[in-house]
């Protein structure tokens, strides 16, 4: 009878789940089934057991039929409801049923650094013939729980992501693969140290170079929160999960310009869910994932034990695939695995540890994988002839750089370095031998005026006055009040003075009024030194998002540009550098496929020319939501390029201005070793409204100020706009050294 009661409870849960996910399409049929089941419960001790079992079989069969029917009619928004349902499988369910043993690290349940993030050292067994092999892995992922509030819905706090990174590095030390499971609607948007955005950026930067295989499984992939542990060699998605740049509700609130506190229209949420292309099939078409794991109808729940058996084989197969793809000896096993799929992993054995040569191959494949992502989702308007010329120029630069730096300068530097060391040693000997004679000479002869020391690095005088450009804002003949007038007693400022000789800075309190990006192009860099490249790469509408083509056209007409980023060569007081400038006039400086590609190409150019690389952020609102996950993958893509540049010896500096938020800060900007901000700028992961709606916490007006970012350690300094040129020059000299390129 206990088995019968268990079965009834199981059927009852299936009915509840079916009703929650897609109950509206079955009318009263589910109520009829539920009443039938409850009737059996009431008469369970009166009816013969055989009759009870037969009735339960009929109910189970009917439920299975409805589940399949409902599954065939799922809308994109239904997938969101599935992953948010408390019956949905969680990481703990996977740990219990897929892995053979595990030990949680960094705390358990409520006694955890961040209960939304679980880290576990786990083992997974495979049987090959009569022999059982045990693999050790590090499992890292989000835990939504089954209704526990302390799990925070799987939204990782900054210290949760820091914990994840710490144990990823432990896995790297121990040489074991990482399995990451993504079950998050997004990161918890707070700036407390280590900071939501900055920590995600650190994770991405570290994962780009982790020397172990990483396999990511996505159930609920919410934007930057997902990317924090999602940069992997193989990205697999559950068939009933979703992966999106923003939640459909969030997108609807932006699209409908819904005021805070007002309810978002349900039809707009449905519209956004469809437009964002969030399903597993959509993401596979877009190339943002590698494969889909098929789940049971309406998705896997915590009691789908057959699915967990299948998942175990998929997990083993995925790790085998990654390892075999770089192993020196493994072609036959790789072919066998590709041909036979996950059901046949029991016939082959793959050792998951890699040697140094295989690790280097793994890292190269990882870099290539991300740099090639979203390649076909922007428009390159260069003519065929121009592309050929650019390619020839690139090849020439590559040869020139190789000859100049690898053949000529590098050996010369080594010789110079050796001679300096020898000279320093000889100096000690000569001082010891000749010091008595020098002292005698000083006593006999009158002392001469000491000669001036010669510095290795000579600071140039700035002769550029920047007199050629005046902001058009200065043409308004009236006064403006400083926003700090009540606090500091600032007088009203005449606008021609403010945007002319005062460079947009209040003379009393130093508040910086926003200035257009052209002001920086003309006043920051040496006169006539700016040479733009890749200006023909244009933003498009890769998802076919309704009405977005018109918005793009308006942005092009308004700015006379094709994307939100300008990349160019320039000089600052004679120092050559490569610059990527995100500007807010074009779609609020949001980043999509075109912007990401231009940033990567600028990174590569800086590496090729052996020049410093400056990312100046005039303003960015984050990743462009109209490009969906095509936009999201720009985070790892650009971070991989930055890491490659820095590892090659490049000097990467980021300067924030005005407003800089979300994905770019949480990836290729936030990972920079040197980050500065112009005074009065604001930096963060999410704006005040998102924080209020997500955390139910009110934030002070200066929560995202540059001063607070400095106190939290997110940036290294605050610069006055009037001294920007001088400060940048000194930063290049101080941090870059005399060669401005470390290796």
XYZ file of C-alpha atoms in Angstrom:
743
model
C 0.000 0.000 0.000
C 2.934 2.327 0.629
C 3.956 1.930 -3.014
C 0.437 2.830 -4.114
C 0.433 5.927 -1.928
C 3.794 6.953 -3.360
C 2.444 6.495 -6.834
C -0.611 8.602 -6.074
C 1.585 11.375 -4.729
C 3.735 11.186 -7.844
C 0.687 11.476 -10.121
C -0.683 14.314 -8.017
C 2.578 16.264 -8.491
C 2.508 15.638 -12.225
C -1.033 16.992 -12.430
C -0.111 20.098 -10.444
C 2.915 20.681 -12.649
C 0.941 20.168 -15.868
C -1.727 22.535 -14.643
C 0.858 25.189 -13.696
C 2.747 25.057 -16.985
C 0.052 24.590 -19.606
C -3.210 23.884 -17.802
C -5.185 26.490 -19.754
C -5.225 24.424 -22.980
C -6.990 21.417 -21.403
C -10.061 23.123 -19.957
C -11.714 20.977 -17.270
C -9.910 17.771 -18.266
C -7.212 18.179 -15.653
C -9.833 18.896 -12.974
C -11.614 15.680 -13.974
C -8.368 13.724 -13.650
C -7.602 15.335 -10.310
C -11.105 14.502 -8.977
C -10.715 10.912 -10.191
C -7.407 10.654 -8.357
C -8.842 12.126 -5.158
C -11.780 9.742 -5.391
C -9.322 6.829 -5.465
C -7.556 8.269 -2.433
C -10.821 8.377 -0.492
C -11.711 4.786 -1.397
C -8.230 3.351 -1.370
C -8.965 0.933 1.482
C -12.350 -0.089 0.068
C -11.311 -0.899 -3.500
C -9.330 -3.993 -4.466
C -5.629 -3.192 -4.996
C -5.751 -4.503 -8.546
C -8.555 -2.117 -9.434
C -6.696 0.792 -7.826
C -3.587 0.034 -9.851
C -5.562 -0.242 -13.075
C -7.198 3.136 -12.445
C -3.831 4.686 -11.641
C -2.419 3.253 -14.880
C -5.222 4.925 -16.814
C -4.638 8.247 -15.077
C -0.880 8.013 -15.651
C -1.444 7.223 -19.312
C -3.798 10.184 -19.678
C -1.339 12.522 -17.952
C 1.477 11.342 -20.242
C -0.705 12.060 -23.243
C -1.494 15.561 -21.989
C 2.165 16.198 -21.181
C 3.224 15.341 -24.724
C 0.435 17.455 -26.169
C 1.346 20.378 -23.922
C 5.021 19.958 -24.790
C 4.272 20.333 -28.483
C 2.544 23.670 -27.830
C 5.125 25.348 -25.623
C 5.789 29.014 -26.268
C 9.116 30.710 -25.440
C 7.566 32.169 -22.289
C 6.489 28.679 -21.186
C 10.169 27.671 -21.065
C 10.739 30.536 -18.648
C 7.895 29.249 -16.452
C 9.337 25.709 -16.584
C 12.776 26.661 -15.275
C 11.244 28.831 -12.566
C 8.885 26.117 -11.306
C 9.752 24.735 -7.831
C 9.491 21.161 -9.212
C 12.268 21.841 -11.756
C 15.472 19.844 -11.274
C 18.205 21.707 -9.440
C 21.935 21.345 -9.110
C 21.503 19.451 -5.846
C 19.298 16.933 -7.656
C 22.009 16.511 -10.266
C 24.704 16.082 -7.642
C 22.610 13.434 -5.894
C 21.636 11.481 -9.000
C 24.328 12.017 -11.627
C 27.508 11.977 -9.569
C 28.502 8.996 -7.452
C 29.859 10.974 -4.559
C 30.428 14.598 -3.678
C 31.575 16.901 -0.918
C 30.349 20.481 -0.794
C 33.043 23.136 -0.454
C 32.607 26.616 0.969
C 29.692 25.696 3.217
C 26.365 23.882 3.064
C 22.726 24.962 3.086
C 22.290 28.258 4.975
C 25.819 28.062 6.360
C 27.376 28.991 3.074
C 29.348 31.935 1.722
C 26.536 32.303 -0.792
C 23.827 29.585 -0.775
C 22.945 30.528 -4.368
C 26.268 29.081 -5.521
C 27.293 25.508 -4.833
C 30.801 24.170 -5.247
C 31.461 20.466 -4.836
C 34.368 18.118 -5.311
C 32.650 15.162 -6.958
C 33.365 11.782 -8.456
C 31.631 10.178 -11.405
C 32.080 6.501 -12.284
C 32.004 4.826 -15.659
C 32.017 1.142 -16.405
C 34.048 -0.164 -19.326
C 33.674 -3.921 -19.609
C 34.070 -5.332 -16.135
C 36.146 -2.471 -14.892
C 34.881 0.666 -13.142
C 36.826 3.895 -13.553
C 36.374 6.884 -11.268
C 36.813 10.433 -12.535
C 37.278 13.383 -10.219
C 35.729 16.726 -11.152
C 34.952 20.122 -9.675
C 31.239 20.881 -9.914
C 30.281 24.555 -9.757
C 26.837 25.997 -10.282
C 23.797 27.895 -9.131
C 21.331 26.334 -6.719
C 17.761 27.629 -6.934
C 16.447 25.123 -4.413
C 12.846 23.977 -4.225
C 11.403 27.066 -2.625
C 14.104 27.842 -0.024
C 14.323 31.620 0.323
C 17.962 31.580 1.408
C 18.932 30.304 -2.061
C 17.952 33.707 -3.436
C 16.519 32.054 -6.551
C 20.010 31.154 -7.806
C 21.104 34.796 -8.098
C 24.765 34.755 -7.165
C 26.117 37.542 -5.012
C 29.599 38.906 -5.795
C 31.203 36.760 -3.102
C 29.397 33.686 -4.497
C 31.066 34.249 -7.850
C 34.347 34.881 -6.041
C 33.956 31.492 -4.340
C 33.314 29.880 -7.720
C 36.492 31.423 -9.130
C 38.564 30.350 -6.111
C 37.600 26.703 -6.543
C 38.008 26.848 -10.313
C 41.618 27.740 -9.596
C 41.804 24.814 -7.159
C 40.613 22.545 -9.978
C 43.307 24.030 -12.207
C 45.945 23.286 -9.571
C 44.713 19.718 -9.257
C 44.299 19.261 -13.007
C 40.685 18.080 -12.904
C 37.858 19.131 -15.272
C 35.210 21.654 -14.256
C 31.505 20.987 -14.759
C 29.522 24.204 -14.421
C 25.726 24.185 -14.128
C 23.900 27.422 -14.877
C 20.579 27.835 -13.099
C 20.306 31.598 -12.637
C 17.949 34.390 -13.666
C 20.906 36.769 -13.302
C 23.482 38.005 -10.828
C 22.447 39.792 -7.636
C 23.062 43.429 -8.652
C 24.959 44.940 -5.751
C 28.215 46.844 -5.797
C 29.582 45.711 -2.404
C 33.143 44.415 -2.675
C 34.156 42.507 -4.757
C 31.299 43.981 -6.838
C 28.810 42.192 -9.076
C 30.232 43.461 -12.374
C 33.886 43.438 -11.426
C 33.761 39.887 -10.068
C 32.030 38.538 -13.167
C 34.750 40.235 -15.216
C 37.463 38.591 -13.104
C 35.786 35.194 -13.512
C 35.591 35.574 -17.285
C 39.202 36.691 -17.522
C 40.381 33.751 -15.403
C 38.223 31.172 -17.199
C 39.634 32.273 -20.557
C 42.979 30.885 -19.422
C 42.102 28.042 -17.020
C 44.301 25.082 -17.903
C 41.640 22.393 -17.462
C 38.611 21.353 -19.560
C 35.427 23.300 -18.752
C 31.980 22.026 -19.692
C 28.932 24.227 -19.072
C 25.316 23.031 -18.847
C 22.614 25.716 -19.142
C 19.141 25.390 -17.681
C 18.366 29.035 -16.916
C 20.961 31.356 -18.407
C 20.295 34.881 -17.305
C 22.737 37.257 -18.974
C 25.934 38.229 -17.114
C 25.082 36.047 -14.132
C 25.238 33.030 -16.441
C 28.482 34.140 -18.050
C 30.199 34.326 -14.646
C 30.650 30.556 -14.788
C 29.703 29.955 -18.419
C 32.900 30.484 -20.422
C 33.549 26.867 -21.365
C 35.077 24.601 -23.983
C 31.680 23.030 -24.571
C 28.367 24.764 -23.878
C 25.391 22.431 -23.666
C 21.827 23.508 -23.044
C 18.901 21.575 -21.628
C 16.059 21.394 -24.155
C 13.555 23.029 -21.791
C 15.840 25.751 -20.491
C 16.227 29.317 -21.678
C 19.277 31.489 -22.256
C 18.725 35.202 -22.663
C 20.288 38.635 -22.468
C 17.511 39.780 -20.147
C 14.325 38.312 -18.666
C 11.231 38.775 -20.862
C 9.687 40.871 -18.081
C 12.752 43.136 -17.957
C 12.779 43.530 -21.730
C 9.059 44.312 -21.717
C 9.525 46.990 -19.058
C 12.196 48.649 -21.243
C 10.302 48.251 -24.509
C 7.033 49.514 -23.045
C 8.812 52.201 -20.982
C 6.787 50.976 -18.038
C 7.134 53.208 -15.002
C 8.432 51.825 -11.746
C 5.696 50.157 -9.723
C 3.400 49.685 -12.728
C 2.515 46.217 -14.000
C 4.063 45.111 -17.278
C 1.380 44.116 -19.854
C 1.376 40.274 -20.221
C 1.084 40.479 -24.012
C 4.266 42.590 -24.109
C 6.086 39.970 -22.002
C 4.994 37.265 -24.501
C 6.138 39.469 -27.383
C 9.579 40.018 -25.878
C 10.015 36.327 -25.014
C 9.441 35.477 -28.677
C 11.589 38.300 -30.063
C 14.590 37.572 -27.826
C 15.087 34.009 -29.206
C 15.684 32.453 -25.826
C 14.979 28.752 -26.377
C 17.582 26.036 -26.779
C 16.752 25.585 -30.470
C 17.098 29.318 -31.088
C 20.451 29.452 -29.330
C 21.737 26.446 -31.256
C 20.851 28.223 -34.509
C 22.615 31.372 -33.315
C 25.719 29.361 -32.430
C 25.820 30.504 -28.805
C 25.636 26.879 -27.594
C 27.118 23.671 -28.994
C 24.473 21.050 -28.300
C 21.089 20.354 -26.715
C 20.293 17.675 -24.155
C 16.770 16.409 -24.710
C 14.604 16.409 -21.591
C 11.328 14.567 -20.918
C 8.077 16.284 -21.977
C 7.658 19.602 -20.099
C 11.218 19.401 -18.789
C 13.095 17.419 -16.182
C 11.882 17.525 -12.591
C 13.601 16.511 -9.388
C 12.117 12.984 -9.560
C 12.956 12.198 -13.214
C 15.442 9.455 -12.338
C 15.571 7.992 -15.857
C 16.598 11.388 -17.162
C 19.404 11.622 -14.606
C 20.791 8.282 -15.855
C 20.784 9.688 -19.377
C 22.323 12.953 -18.148
C 25.177 11.056 -16.521
C 26.121 9.540 -19.873
C 25.865 12.983 -21.510
C 28.138 14.500 -18.869
C 30.736 11.776 -19.429
C 30.412 12.061 -23.190
C 30.831 15.852 -23.131
C 33.992 15.667 -21.027
C 35.338 12.879 -23.235
C 34.715 15.003 -26.304
C 36.613 17.993 -24.969
C 39.567 15.867 -23.857
C 39.716 13.796 -27.036
C 39.611 16.932 -29.201
C 43.081 17.895 -27.946
C 44.638 14.550 -27.065
C 47.629 13.482 -29.090
C 46.302 9.922 -29.263
C 42.513 9.726 -29.395
C 41.259 10.022 -32.974
C 39.642 6.557 -33.023
C 37.844 7.085 -29.726
C 36.693 10.538 -30.849
C 35.245 9.042 -34.020
C 33.575 6.240 -32.036
C 32.014 8.740 -29.657
C 30.785 11.004 -32.431
C 29.240 8.076 -34.277
C 27.564 6.356 -31.337
C 26.611 9.226 -29.016
C 26.132 9.190 -25.240
C 24.614 5.719 -25.053
C 27.918 4.142 -25.909
C 30.318 5.811 -23.496
C 30.616 2.494 -21.655
C 32.769 1.023 -24.428
C 35.605 3.511 -24.336
C 37.792 4.974 -21.666
C 39.227 8.482 -21.760
C 41.693 9.772 -19.215
C 40.575 13.318 -18.336
C 44.008 14.632 -17.400
C 45.925 16.505 -20.098
C 49.640 17.049 -20.572
C 51.185 20.475 -21.167
C 51.063 20.211 -24.926
C 47.411 19.175 -24.882
C 46.566 21.996 -22.478
C 48.098 24.563 -24.827
C 45.994 23.125 -27.625
C 42.898 23.306 -25.406
C 43.504 26.997 -24.652
C 44.054 27.823 -28.309
C 40.805 26.080 -29.244
C 38.957 27.960 -26.513
C 40.253 31.319 -27.735
C 39.361 30.513 -31.321
C 35.904 29.293 -30.344
C 34.958 32.576 -28.697
C 36.657 34.873 -31.172
C 34.661 33.248 -33.972
C 31.346 33.585 -32.150
C 28.721 35.873 -33.761
C 30.945 36.396 -36.810
C 28.028 36.416 -39.200
C 25.816 38.830 -37.295
C 27.215 42.185 -38.371
C 27.636 43.859 -41.720
C 31.033 44.620 -43.202
C 30.450 47.348 -45.783
C 33.989 47.374 -47.141
C 34.324 46.632 -50.834
C 36.034 43.421 -51.854
C 38.982 45.453 -53.093
C 39.262 47.285 -49.783
C 39.130 44.001 -47.843
C 42.018 42.673 -49.928
C 44.074 45.804 -49.296
C 43.364 45.632 -45.546
C 44.362 41.970 -45.460
C 47.628 42.721 -47.292
C 48.323 45.553 -44.835
C 47.606 43.237 -41.901
C 49.928 40.573 -43.259
C 52.621 43.179 -43.849
C 52.268 44.434 -40.283
C 52.503 40.855 -39.027
C 55.760 40.280 -40.933
C 57.136 43.682 -39.944
C 56.311 43.064 -36.282
C 57.888 39.629 -36.350
C 61.088 40.919 -37.899
C 61.229 44.066 -35.817
C 60.381 42.614 -32.398
C 61.211 38.931 -32.535
C 64.319 38.987 -34.729
C 65.839 42.406 -34.078
C 64.598 44.045 -30.895
C 64.156 41.045 -28.627
C 67.761 39.751 -28.961
C 68.999 43.335 -28.712
C 67.013 43.860 -25.504
C 68.432 40.684 -24.045
C 71.975 41.838 -24.853
C 71.261 45.285 -23.397
C 69.778 43.736 -20.275
C 72.806 41.449 -19.905
C 75.236 44.354 -20.360
C 73.383 46.403 -17.723
C 73.663 43.534 -15.268
C 77.398 43.172 -16.007
C 77.884 46.926 -15.685
C 76.137 46.907 -12.288
C 78.396 44.093 -11.065
C 81.540 45.845 -12.318
C 80.401 49.025 -10.608
C 80.568 47.266 -7.230
C 84.111 46.038 -7.930
C 85.323 49.380 -9.263
C 83.809 51.247 -6.300
C 85.642 48.924 -3.934
C 89.007 49.319 -5.718
C 88.912 52.998 -6.529
C 87.017 54.436 -3.562
C 90.258 55.272 -1.574
C 91.609 57.178 -4.599
C 88.295 59.004 -5.093
C 88.258 60.072 -1.433
C 91.876 61.281 -1.708
C 90.996 63.233 -4.865
C 88.021 64.878 -3.124
C 90.334 66.030 -0.270
C 93.003 67.481 -2.572
C 90.927 68.977 -5.384
C 87.932 71.343 -4.952
C 84.577 69.637 -5.540
C 82.829 70.262 -8.841
C 79.129 70.846 -9.344
C 77.498 67.365 -9.650
C 76.203 66.521 -13.087
C 72.446 66.081 -13.536
C 71.185 62.476 -13.543
C 69.955 61.022 -16.819
C 66.496 59.491 -16.676
C 65.552 56.405 -18.679
C 62.092 57.806 -19.248
C 61.906 61.445 -20.310
C 58.650 63.281 -19.678
C 57.756 65.420 -22.660
C 56.374 68.933 -22.359
C 52.832 69.166 -23.700
C 52.894 71.702 -26.520
C 49.370 70.928 -27.759
C 46.894 73.527 -26.577
C 43.739 71.924 -27.959
C 42.487 75.266 -29.236
C 40.698 73.978 -32.325
C 37.523 72.445 -30.922
C 34.760 74.056 -28.899
C 31.645 72.135 -27.980
C 28.511 73.183 -29.914
C 26.795 73.229 -26.538
C 28.628 76.516 -25.948
C 26.404 78.270 -28.506
C 23.464 78.544 -26.107
C 23.239 82.052 -24.688
C 21.908 81.446 -21.188
C 22.955 80.225 -17.765
C 22.749 76.800 -16.170
C 22.615 75.740 -12.521
C 25.094 73.295 -11.081
C 23.351 70.218 -9.563
C 25.454 70.752 -6.436
C 24.429 74.407 -5.992
C 22.417 73.765 -2.808
C 25.188 71.712 -1.257
C 28.202 73.839 -2.199
C 26.603 77.200 -2.991
C 27.672 77.155 -6.667
C 26.653 80.183 -8.760
C 24.779 79.800 -12.024
C 27.229 79.384 -14.916
C 27.012 81.055 -18.304
C 26.790 78.164 -20.783
C 29.314 79.517 -23.379
C 31.875 79.760 -20.564
C 30.975 76.326 -19.132
C 31.308 74.439 -22.412
C 34.135 76.644 -23.671
C 37.087 77.541 -21.499
C 35.770 75.621 -18.429
C 35.631 72.292 -20.362
C 32.205 71.505 -18.878
C 33.438 71.671 -15.265
C 31.814 73.755 -12.529
C 34.536 76.159 -11.317
C 33.277 76.003 -7.722
C 32.636 72.319 -6.884
C 34.277 70.595 -9.847
C 31.106 68.856 -11.023
C 31.596 67.533 -14.563
C 28.750 68.226 -16.984
C 28.545 65.654 -19.812
C 30.338 66.550 -23.046
C 29.931 64.980 -26.461
C 32.445 62.338 -27.575
C 33.774 64.661 -30.308
C 35.237 66.896 -27.609
C 37.503 64.032 -26.503
C 38.470 63.121 -30.063
C 39.647 66.696 -30.594
C 41.101 67.599 -27.215
C 42.541 64.385 -25.817
C 44.747 63.233 -28.671
C 47.544 64.947 -30.617
C 46.342 67.128 -33.450
C 45.708 65.188 -36.699
C 46.856 61.931 -35.067
C 43.462 60.146 -35.043
C 43.211 57.522 -37.803
C 39.963 55.562 -37.677
C 39.816 51.928 -38.855
C 37.037 49.378 -39.377
C 34.428 52.156 -39.518
C 32.538 50.157 -42.182
C 31.540 47.393 -39.765
C 27.863 47.976 -39.095
C 25.308 46.886 -36.518
C 22.410 44.834 -37.842
C 19.264 43.184 -36.547
C 20.421 39.531 -36.225
C 17.270 38.299 -34.447
C 14.874 40.082 -36.787
C 13.553 41.923 -33.722
C 10.365 43.690 -34.700
C 10.745 47.467 -35.292
C 14.459 47.376 -34.464
C 15.557 48.071 -38.056
C 13.833 51.461 -37.863
C 15.556 52.228 -34.557
C 18.936 51.329 -36.029
C 18.317 53.554 -39.019
C 17.466 56.475 -36.736
C 20.700 55.926 -34.815
C 22.690 55.926 -38.060
C 21.016 59.131 -39.245
C 21.561 60.815 -35.911
C 25.241 59.921 -35.506
C 26.355 59.372 -39.122
C 28.008 56.217 -37.812
C 27.302 52.499 -38.187
C 27.872 51.232 -34.648
C 28.335 52.392 -31.063
C 32.106 52.034 -31.051
C 34.862 53.985 -32.789
C 38.271 52.342 -33.133
C 41.308 54.333 -34.156
C 45.050 54.850 -33.956
C 46.081 58.013 -32.133
C 48.885 59.713 -30.243
C 49.013 61.313 -26.837
C 51.985 63.678 -26.497
C 53.855 61.655 -29.068
C 52.998 58.210 -27.688
C 51.200 56.016 -30.220
C 48.293 53.911 -29.014
C 45.200 52.082 -30.233
C 41.846 53.303 -28.911
C 38.355 51.799 -28.716
C 35.744 54.405 -27.810
C 32.227 53.364 -26.814
C 29.952 56.369 -27.248
C 26.435 56.793 -25.960
C 24.863 58.639 -28.915
C 24.386 55.393 -30.865
C 21.794 53.186 -29.098
C 23.077 54.302 -25.666
C 26.496 52.813 -26.338
C 25.124 49.282 -26.143
C 27.291 46.414 -27.324
C 26.250 43.953 -30.004
C 28.002 41.798 -32.582
C 29.459 44.746 -34.559
C 30.782 46.510 -31.466
C 32.284 43.276 -30.114
C 33.984 42.490 -33.420
C 35.450 45.990 -33.702
C 36.725 45.795 -30.134
C 38.403 42.419 -30.812
C 39.981 43.747 -34.026
C 41.282 46.802 -32.160
C 42.774 44.501 -29.534
C 44.500 42.465 -32.232
C 45.790 45.620 -33.917
C 47.279 46.879 -30.647
C 48.963 43.507 -30.210
C 50.247 43.560 -33.760
C 51.623 47.083 -33.490
C 52.975 46.478 -29.963
C 51.151 49.578 -28.746
C 49.145 50.394 -25.598
C 45.394 49.852 -25.838
C 42.957 52.383 -24.384
C 39.242 51.661 -23.926
C 37.570 55.018 -23.350
C 33.913 54.609 -22.353
C 32.030 57.785 -23.164
C 28.951 55.848 -22.073
C 27.384 52.405 -22.293
C 24.052 51.051 -21.118
C 25.255 47.456 -21.419
C 24.657 44.645 -23.871
C 22.139 45.413 -26.650
C 19.021 43.469 -25.722
C 17.724 43.439 -29.314
C 20.589 41.110 -30.239
C 19.741 38.588 -27.494
C 22.468 36.084 -26.655
C 24.435 37.251 -29.713
C 25.045 40.310 -27.565
C 25.717 38.323 -24.396
C 28.504 36.273 -25.975
C 30.368 39.504 -26.708
C 31.271 39.427 -23.006
C 33.452 36.283 -23.166
C 34.490 37.010 -26.758
C 36.001 40.419 -25.978
C 37.437 39.219 -22.649
C 39.291 36.417 -24.432
C 40.779 39.010 -26.814
C 41.811 41.243 -23.899
C 43.475 38.338 -22.118
C 45.372 37.369 -25.250
C 46.580 40.966 -25.629
C 47.652 41.336 -21.996
C 49.399 37.947 -21.983
C 51.340 39.033 -25.055
C 52.635 41.967 -23.012
C 50.150 44.729 -23.819
C 49.246 47.661 -21.604
C 45.452 47.863 -21.316
C 43.862 50.923 -19.699
C 40.141 51.613 -19.267
C 38.716 55.076 -18.583
C 35.016 55.410 -17.702
C 33.027 58.574 -18.293
C 29.361 59.576 -17.812
C 27.390 56.321 -17.282
C 28.899 52.838 -17.679
C 26.773 49.860 -16.733
C 26.127 46.125 -17.080
C 27.701 43.595 -19.446
C 30.704 45.543 -20.805
C 31.727 46.552 -17.256
C 31.171 42.937 -16.181
C 33.565 41.611 -18.799
C 36.100 43.209 -21.124
C 36.172 46.568 -19.290
C 36.051 45.347 -15.697
C 38.871 42.837 -16.243
C 41.422 45.569 -17.007
C 44.257 45.814 -14.498
C 44.156 49.618 -14.720
C 40.743 51.287 -14.583
C 40.102 54.983 -14.041
C 37.054 57.220 -14.109
C 36.426 60.818 -15.066
C 34.981 62.790 -12.199
C 31.154 62.751 -11.847
C 30.897 59.510 -13.843
C 28.803 56.576 -12.658
C 29.868 52.932 -12.849
C 27.986 49.789 -11.930
C 26.313 46.524 -12.841
C 22.658 47.594 -12.757
C 20.866 50.903 -12.373
C 19.032 51.981 -9.195
C 15.625 50.855 -10.470
C 16.804 47.325 -11.264
C 18.451 47.101 -7.849
C 15.276 48.235 -6.109
C 13.082 45.813 -8.040
C 15.494 42.889 -7.633
C 16.657 43.301 -4.066
C 13.861 45.409 -2.541
C 16.593 47.693 -1.254
C 16.778 51.434 -1.714
C 20.172 52.694 -2.842
C 21.573 56.170 -2.084
C 21.864 58.659 -4.990
C 25.666 58.357 -5.043
C 25.664 54.521 -4.976
C 27.270 54.269 -8.425
C 29.499 57.350 -8.160
C 33.155 57.191 -9.162
C 34.111 58.037 -5.581
C 32.285 54.976 -4.252
C 33.714 52.822 -7.036
C 37.160 53.966 -5.907
C 36.391 53.160 -2.250
C 35.240 49.663 -3.256
C 38.446 49.100 -5.208
C 36.695 48.818 -8.570
C 38.798 51.591 -10.111
C 42.283 52.865 -9.367
C 41.754 56.608 -9.607
C 39.510 59.530 -10.551
C 40.676 62.007 -13.164
C 39.621 65.582 -13.815
C 38.554 66.073 -17.409
C 40.765 69.147 -17.717
C 43.786 66.977 -16.891
C 42.681 63.902 -18.828
C 45.377 64.250 -21.514
C 48.162 64.774 -19.010
C 46.935 62.006 -16.714
C 46.671 59.547 -19.577
C 50.159 60.401 -20.748
C 51.592 59.858 -17.264
C 49.656 56.598 -16.890
C 51.086 55.337 -20.172
C 54.603 56.152 -19.051
C 54.236 54.935 -15.483
C 52.380 51.703 -16.133
C 53.819 50.881 -19.512
C 57.453 51.526 -18.733
C 59.789 52.919 -21.339
C 58.805 50.299 -23.904
C 55.008 50.676 -23.362
C 54.767 46.967 -23.981
C 56.071 44.518 -21.457
C 57.322 41.664 -23.586
